[in-house]
Short mmCIF file of C-alpha atoms and ligand atoms in Angstrom, two decimals:
data_model
loop_
_atom_site.label_atom_id
_atom_site.label_comp_id
_atom_site.label_asym_id
_atom_site.label_seq_id
_atom_site.Cartn_x
_atom_site.Cartn_y
_atom_site.Cartn_z
CA MET A 1 0.00 0.00 0.00
CA GLU A 2 1.23 3.46 -0.89
CA LEU A 3 0.66 6.90 0.64
CA ILE A 4 -0.10 9.73 -1.75
CA ARG A 5 0.42 13.16 -0.27
CA THR A 6 0.11 15.58 -3.16
CA ILE A 7 -2.53 16.34 -5.76
CA ALA A 8 0.06 16.07 -8.55
CA GLU A 9 1.03 12.55 -7.44
CA ALA A 10 -2.65 11.61 -7.25
CA HIS A 11 -3.31 12.89 -10.77
CA ASP A 12 -0.43 10.82 -12.17
CA LEU A 13 -1.61 7.74 -10.31
CA VAL A 14 -5.25 7.89 -11.34
CA GLU A 15 -4.35 8.61 -14.93
CA LYS A 16 -2.28 5.42 -15.04
CA ILE A 17 -5.03 3.39 -13.38
CA ARG A 18 -7.72 4.71 -15.71
CA LEU A 19 -5.56 4.19 -18.82
CA SER A 20 -5.13 0.56 -17.82
CA GLY A 21 -8.91 0.22 -17.79
CA ARG A 22 -9.20 -0.48 -14.08
CA LEU A 23 -12.06 0.84 -11.93
CA ILE A 24 -11.28 3.10 -8.98
CA GLY A 25 -13.23 3.01 -5.72
CA LEU A 26 -12.96 5.91 -3.26
CA VAL A 27 -13.55 5.66 0.49
CA PRO A 28 -13.42 9.19 1.91
CA THR A 29 -12.64 9.39 5.65
CA MET A 30 -11.20 11.68 8.27
CA GLY A 31 -9.13 8.83 9.71
CA ALA A 32 -9.16 7.46 13.28
CA LEU A 33 -10.40 4.34 11.53
CA HIS A 34 -12.83 1.92 13.14
CA ARG A 35 -14.74 -1.10 11.88
CA GLY A 36 -17.35 1.13 10.19
CA HIS A 37 -14.67 2.57 7.91
CA LEU A 38 -13.23 -0.87 7.21
CA LEU A 39 -16.64 -2.25 6.24
CA LEU A 40 -16.98 0.58 3.70
CA VAL A 41 -13.85 -0.86 2.10
CA ASP A 42 -15.30 -4.39 2.23
CA GLU A 43 -18.51 -3.17 0.61
CA ILE A 44 -16.85 -1.41 -2.34
CA ARG A 45 -14.19 -4.06 -2.97
CA ASP A 46 -16.23 -6.32 -5.28
CA HIS A 47 -17.23 -3.40 -7.47
CA VAL A 48 -13.79 -1.94 -8.29
CA ASP A 49 -10.19 -2.92 -9.08
CA VAL A 50 -8.30 -0.32 -7.07
CA ILE A 51 -9.33 1.12 -3.70
CA ILE A 52 -8.18 4.57 -2.69
CA MET A 53 -8.99 5.71 0.84
CA SER A 54 -8.66 9.39 1.61
CA ILE A 55 -7.75 10.47 5.12
CA PHE A 56 -8.17 14.18 5.56
CA VAL A 57 -9.50 16.12 8.53
CA ASN A 58 -11.22 18.82 6.55
CA PRO A 59 -11.08 22.21 8.30
CA LEU A 60 -13.85 23.61 6.07
CA GLN A 61 -16.47 21.39 7.68
CA PHE A 62 -15.69 22.38 11.28
CA GLY A 63 -17.19 25.52 12.84
CA PRO A 64 -15.03 27.89 14.90
CA ASN A 65 -16.16 26.34 18.20
CA GLU A 66 -16.01 22.72 17.05
CA ASP A 67 -13.45 20.00 17.59
CA PHE A 68 -11.12 20.41 14.59
CA ASP A 69 -8.02 20.74 16.79
CA ARG A 70 -8.83 17.83 19.05
CA TYR A 71 -10.21 15.53 16.32
CA PRO A 72 -8.15 12.31 16.59
CA ARG A 73 -5.30 11.99 14.09
CA THR A 74 -3.86 8.47 14.09
CA LEU A 75 -2.28 8.05 10.66
CA ASP A 76 0.20 5.30 11.59
CA SER A 77 -2.42 2.94 12.99
CA ASP A 78 -4.86 3.92 10.22
CA VAL A 79 -2.31 2.85 7.62
CA GLU A 80 -1.92 -0.54 9.33
CA LEU A 81 -5.68 -1.06 9.55
CA ALA A 82 -6.32 0.03 5.97
CA GLU A 83 -3.69 -2.41 4.77
CA THR A 84 -5.42 -5.31 6.53
CA VAL A 85 -8.59 -4.75 4.46
CA GLY A 86 -6.82 -4.35 1.14
CA VAL A 87 -6.77 -0.59 0.58
CA ASP A 88 -4.34 0.04 -2.29
CA TYR A 89 -3.58 3.73 -1.78
CA ILE A 90 -4.16 6.26 0.96
CA PHE A 91 -4.52 9.85 -0.14
CA CYS A 92 -3.57 11.94 2.89
CA PRO A 93 -2.74 15.49 1.86
CA ASP A 94 -1.90 18.32 4.25
CA VAL A 95 -4.38 21.14 4.64
CA SER A 96 -1.92 23.41 2.83
CA GLU A 97 -1.96 21.03 -0.15
CA MET A 98 -5.76 20.74 -0.33
CA TYR A 99 -6.43 24.42 0.23
CA ALA A 100 -3.39 26.13 -1.21
CA GLY A 101 -3.69 29.88 -1.61
CA ASN A 102 -6.62 31.98 -0.68
CA VAL A 103 -9.46 29.57 -1.48
CA LYS A 104 -12.66 31.40 -2.37
CA THR A 105 -14.82 28.68 -3.87
CA ARG A 106 -17.47 26.55 -2.19
CA VAL A 107 -19.79 23.89 -3.53
CA VAL A 108 -23.18 24.53 -1.96
CA VAL A 109 -26.27 22.33 -2.17
CA ALA A 110 -29.42 24.35 -1.51
CA ASP A 111 -32.07 23.54 1.13
CA LEU A 112 -30.92 20.08 2.24
CA PRO A 113 -28.31 21.50 4.64
CA ASN A 114 -30.99 23.68 6.31
CA HIS A 115 -32.22 20.80 8.47
CA LEU A 116 -30.99 18.46 11.22
CA CYS A 117 -27.20 18.79 11.68
CA GLY A 118 -27.02 21.78 9.35
CA LEU A 119 -29.01 23.89 11.81
CA SER A 120 -26.52 23.49 14.64
CA ARG A 121 -23.48 23.32 12.34
CA PRO A 122 -23.86 26.25 9.93
CA GLY A 123 -21.56 25.86 6.92
CA HIS A 124 -20.71 22.25 7.81
CA PHE A 125 -22.27 20.67 4.73
CA ASP A 126 -20.81 23.33 2.41
CA GLY A 127 -17.43 22.21 3.74
CA VAL A 128 -18.34 18.58 3.14
CA THR A 129 -19.63 19.09 -0.41
CA THR A 130 -16.61 21.24 -1.27
CA VAL A 131 -14.08 18.67 -0.06
CA VAL A 132 -15.94 15.72 -1.59
CA THR A 133 -16.06 17.53 -4.95
CA LYS A 134 -12.32 18.14 -4.69
CA LEU A 135 -11.67 14.50 -3.80
CA ILE A 136 -13.76 13.37 -6.77
CA ASN A 137 -11.88 15.73 -9.09
CA ILE A 138 -8.48 14.70 -7.75
CA LEU A 139 -9.03 10.94 -7.49
CA LYS A 140 -11.55 10.47 -10.33
CA PRO A 141 -13.23 7.43 -8.77
CA HIS A 142 -15.79 5.39 -10.67
CA ILE A 143 -17.53 4.67 -7.36
CA ALA A 144 -17.40 6.42 -3.98
CA ILE A 145 -18.96 5.05 -0.81
CA PHE A 146 -20.47 6.81 2.21
CA GLY A 147 -21.99 5.60 5.46
CA GLN A 148 -25.64 5.93 6.40
CA LYS A 149 -24.51 6.83 9.89
CA ASP A 150 -24.17 10.32 8.37
CA MET A 151 -27.45 10.01 6.50
CA GLN A 152 -27.90 13.74 5.82
CA GLN A 153 -24.39 13.86 4.39
CA ALA A 154 -25.07 10.84 2.15
CA ILE A 155 -28.33 12.39 0.89
CA ILE A 156 -26.67 15.74 0.20
CA ILE A 157 -23.77 14.14 -1.67
CA GLN A 158 -26.11 12.02 -3.80
CA LYS A 159 -28.04 15.17 -4.71
CA MET A 160 -24.85 17.09 -5.49
CA VAL A 161 -23.55 14.31 -7.74
CA LYS A 162 -26.85 14.17 -9.61
CA ASP A 163 -27.29 17.94 -9.91
CA LEU A 164 -23.71 18.51 -11.14
CA SER A 165 -23.73 15.38 -13.37
CA LEU A 166 -20.53 14.20 -11.69
CA ASP A 167 -19.31 11.01 -13.32
CA VAL A 168 -19.23 8.86 -10.20
CA LYS A 169 -21.60 6.31 -8.71
CA ILE A 170 -22.42 6.74 -5.03
CA MET A 171 -22.89 3.68 -2.82
CA THR A 172 -23.98 3.74 0.81
CA LEU A 173 -23.49 1.35 3.71
CA PRO A 174 -25.90 0.85 6.64
CA THR A 175 -24.62 2.06 10.01
CA VAL A 176 -22.08 -0.23 11.64
CA ARG A 177 -22.66 -0.58 15.37
CA GLU A 178 -20.94 -1.76 18.53
CA VAL A 179 -22.38 -4.94 20.05
CA ASP A 180 -24.66 -2.88 22.30
CA GLY A 181 -25.98 -0.83 19.37
CA LEU A 182 -23.96 2.39 19.66
CA ALA A 183 -23.08 3.63 16.17
CA MET A 184 -19.34 3.37 15.66
CA SER A 185 -17.70 6.79 15.51
CA SER A 186 -14.22 8.22 15.81
CA ARG A 187 -15.67 10.48 18.51
CA ASN A 188 -16.82 7.59 20.77
CA ASN A 189 -13.33 7.46 22.28
CA PHE A 190 -13.89 10.89 23.80
CA LEU A 191 -16.75 9.56 25.98
CA SER A 192 -16.21 9.00 29.68
CA GLU A 193 -17.04 5.49 30.88
CA ALA A 194 -20.35 6.69 32.32
CA ASP A 195 -21.31 8.56 29.15
CA ARG A 196 -20.30 5.62 26.97
CA HIS A 197 -22.74 3.55 29.00
CA GLU A 198 -25.51 6.13 28.52
CA ALA A 199 -24.77 6.67 24.82
CA VAL A 200 -26.32 3.33 23.98
CA LYS A 201 -29.65 5.05 24.61
CA LEU A 202 -29.38 6.85 21.27
CA PHE A 203 -29.99 3.70 19.26
CA GLN A 204 -32.32 2.28 21.87
CA SER A 205 -34.45 5.43 21.71
CA LEU A 206 -34.67 5.13 17.92
CA ASN A 207 -35.91 1.58 18.31
CA PHE A 208 -38.30 2.73 21.02
CA ALA A 209 -39.70 5.30 18.57
CA LYS A 210 -39.93 2.63 15.89
CA GLN A 211 -41.90 0.48 18.28
CA MET A 212 -44.27 3.39 18.98
CA ILE A 213 -44.81 3.93 15.27
CA VAL A 214 -45.31 0.29 14.28
CA THR A 215 -47.81 -0.15 17.09
CA GLY A 216 -49.85 2.76 15.78
CA GLU A 217 -48.62 5.97 17.42
CA ARG A 218 -48.93 8.85 14.94
CA ASP A 219 -48.54 11.88 17.23
CA LEU A 220 -45.21 13.46 16.28
CA PHE A 221 -44.99 15.44 19.51
CA LEU A 222 -45.46 12.35 21.65
CA ILE A 223 -42.84 10.44 19.68
CA VAL A 224 -40.27 13.24 20.03
CA GLU A 225 -41.03 13.56 23.76
CA GLY A 226 -40.72 9.79 24.10
CA ILE A 227 -37.26 9.82 22.52
CA LYS A 228 -36.18 12.83 24.58
CA ASN A 229 -37.23 11.29 27.88
CA PHE A 230 -35.71 7.96 26.94
CA ILE A 231 -32.31 9.53 26.28
CA THR A 232 -32.05 12.15 29.02
CA THR A 233 -33.49 10.29 31.99
CA GLY A 234 -30.80 9.68 34.60
CA ASN A 235 -27.91 11.52 32.96
CA SER A 236 -26.72 14.93 31.78
CA ALA A 237 -27.13 14.25 28.06
CA GLU A 238 -28.13 17.35 26.16
CA ILE A 239 -30.38 16.97 23.11
CA ASP A 240 -29.19 19.00 20.14
CA TYR A 241 -32.06 17.95 17.90
CA ILE A 242 -34.53 15.16 17.29
CA GLY A 243 -36.04 15.27 13.80
CA LEU A 244 -38.73 13.22 12.12
CA VAL A 245 -38.20 14.20 8.52
CA ASP A 246 -38.95 13.33 4.92
CA THR A 247 -36.38 10.82 3.65
CA GLU A 248 -35.69 12.86 0.50
CA THR A 249 -36.23 16.53 1.30
CA LEU A 250 -35.25 16.26 4.98
CA GLU A 251 -38.12 18.62 5.79
CA ASP A 252 -39.90 18.14 9.11
CA LEU A 253 -42.92 15.92 8.70
CA THR A 254 -46.24 17.33 9.81
CA GLU A 255 -47.90 13.93 9.89
CA LEU A 256 -46.98 10.25 9.65
CA LYS A 257 -48.73 8.76 6.65
CA ASP A 258 -49.40 5.03 6.56
CA GLY A 259 -47.20 3.34 3.96
CA SER A 260 -44.64 6.15 3.74
CA SER A 261 -41.19 6.33 5.35
CA VAL A 262 -39.80 8.58 8.04
CA LEU A 263 -36.19 9.34 8.82
CA ILE A 264 -35.68 9.83 12.54
CA ALA A 265 -32.36 11.55 13.13
CA LEU A 266 -30.87 12.90 16.33
CA ALA A 267 -27.81 14.54 17.77
CA VAL A 268 -26.99 14.44 21.47
CA LYS A 269 -24.17 15.96 23.44
CA PHE A 270 -22.41 14.17 26.26
CA GLY A 271 -20.19 16.88 27.71
CA LYS A 272 -18.21 18.20 24.76
CA THR A 273 -18.83 15.14 22.62
CA ARG A 274 -21.66 15.33 20.13
CA LEU A 275 -22.97 12.03 18.76
CA ILE A 276 -25.46 11.42 15.95
CA ASP A 277 -27.61 8.50 14.92
CA ASN A 278 -30.62 7.84 12.70
CA LEU A 279 -33.11 5.22 11.65
CA THR A 280 -35.41 5.06 8.64
CA ILE A 281 -38.79 3.56 9.46
CA LYS A 282 -41.43 2.32 7.08
CA ILE A 283 -44.79 3.30 8.53
CA PRO A 284 -47.13 0.31 8.44
CA VAL A 285 -50.52 0.44 6.81
CA PHE A 286 -53.24 -0.42 9.26
CA GLU A 287 -56.41 -2.13 8.12
CA HIS A 288 -59.21 0.13 9.34
CA VAL A 289 -62.03 -2.03 10.64
CA VAL A 290 -65.47 -0.48 10.09
P1 AMP B 1 -15.64 10.08 8.99
O1 AMP B 1 -14.25 9.56 9.06
O2 AMP B 1 -16.35 10.13 10.29
O3 AMP B 1 -15.73 11.36 8.20
O4 AMP B 1 -16.44 9.01 8.15
C1 AMP B 1 -15.99 8.58 6.90
C2 AMP B 1 -17.07 7.75 6.26
O5 AMP B 1 -17.32 6.64 7.09
C3 AMP B 1 -18.39 8.48 6.09
O6 AMP B 1 -19.00 8.09 4.87
C4 AMP B 1 -19.19 8.00 7.27
O7 AMP B 1 -20.59 8.05 7.06
C5 AMP B 1 -18.70 6.57 7.35
N1 AMP B 1 -18.93 6.03 8.69
C6 AMP B 1 -18.45 6.50 9.86
N2 AMP B 1 -18.91 5.75 10.90
C7 AMP B 1 -19.70 4.80 10.35
C8 AMP B 1 -20.48 3.74 10.87
N3 AMP B 1 -20.55 3.51 12.18
N4 AMP B 1 -21.16 2.96 10.02
C9 AMP B 1 -21.13 3.18 8.68
N5 AMP B 1 -20.41 4.17 8.12
C10 AMP B 1 -19.71 4.98 8.93
#
């Protein structure tokens, strides 16, 4: 496996790969790899000939009061892990390489960022779409894969690729979880032991909400309150948001229609650590007995 640190090197590499008729798969990450990242590699492997993983902690997607500085950077162990799952190249440029000069351009998807995480992280998704566009331009993948753990991100990127006619296929992977259900995340290591114990309530609360919905509850307020109480009882967890939204537009639902789907997404802070999770639920159709 080889490390590629500059855009010029990457251009040379991908030109050679493409000329030889091989398909390139891209797995974009910010490093601090865990099993979720490695399963993205597993998922894309059968569809491509060469796998490039990018590891880049992208400053554009962090707000001024967010955790850019303390985000874990573990390149040496990431390289070892990536090698075990058959990554061929790691693209790991410095910030000065990716954003040389006085960068003035952003790729902005309209509307979709104005919901869920975008509300508490203004500019975050513009940073994501800008860096993903750059990665696609630099690495020219035939396929790129993203995790459903960051469902809003995956939806925004799919829309961007479609709207801009980018020549890349987007795959997604369902959320990879710890044995107790907590969604794997590079930020989980920041949790205290007590908070780690409580954090399992995020996924449990989503399943609790699912249970409410499949057994007939249709009152959005009661469902949100149910999730909130489930998560915050007995700890100092702070709810950032709980959203029941349309799976395509991400707009808040005003009602739960039988037979449609709802995306329940949430973000919760344990101390300084903000975790997200989501679940898509198909709303059952009830036979109305007259
Ligand atoms: P990150 O390094 O957090 O920026 O994530 C890189 C990619 O891995 C993104 O597409 C994430 O959605 C995906 N990812 C992170 N955690 C998980 C997980 N637990 N399950 C599935 N995909 C994940």
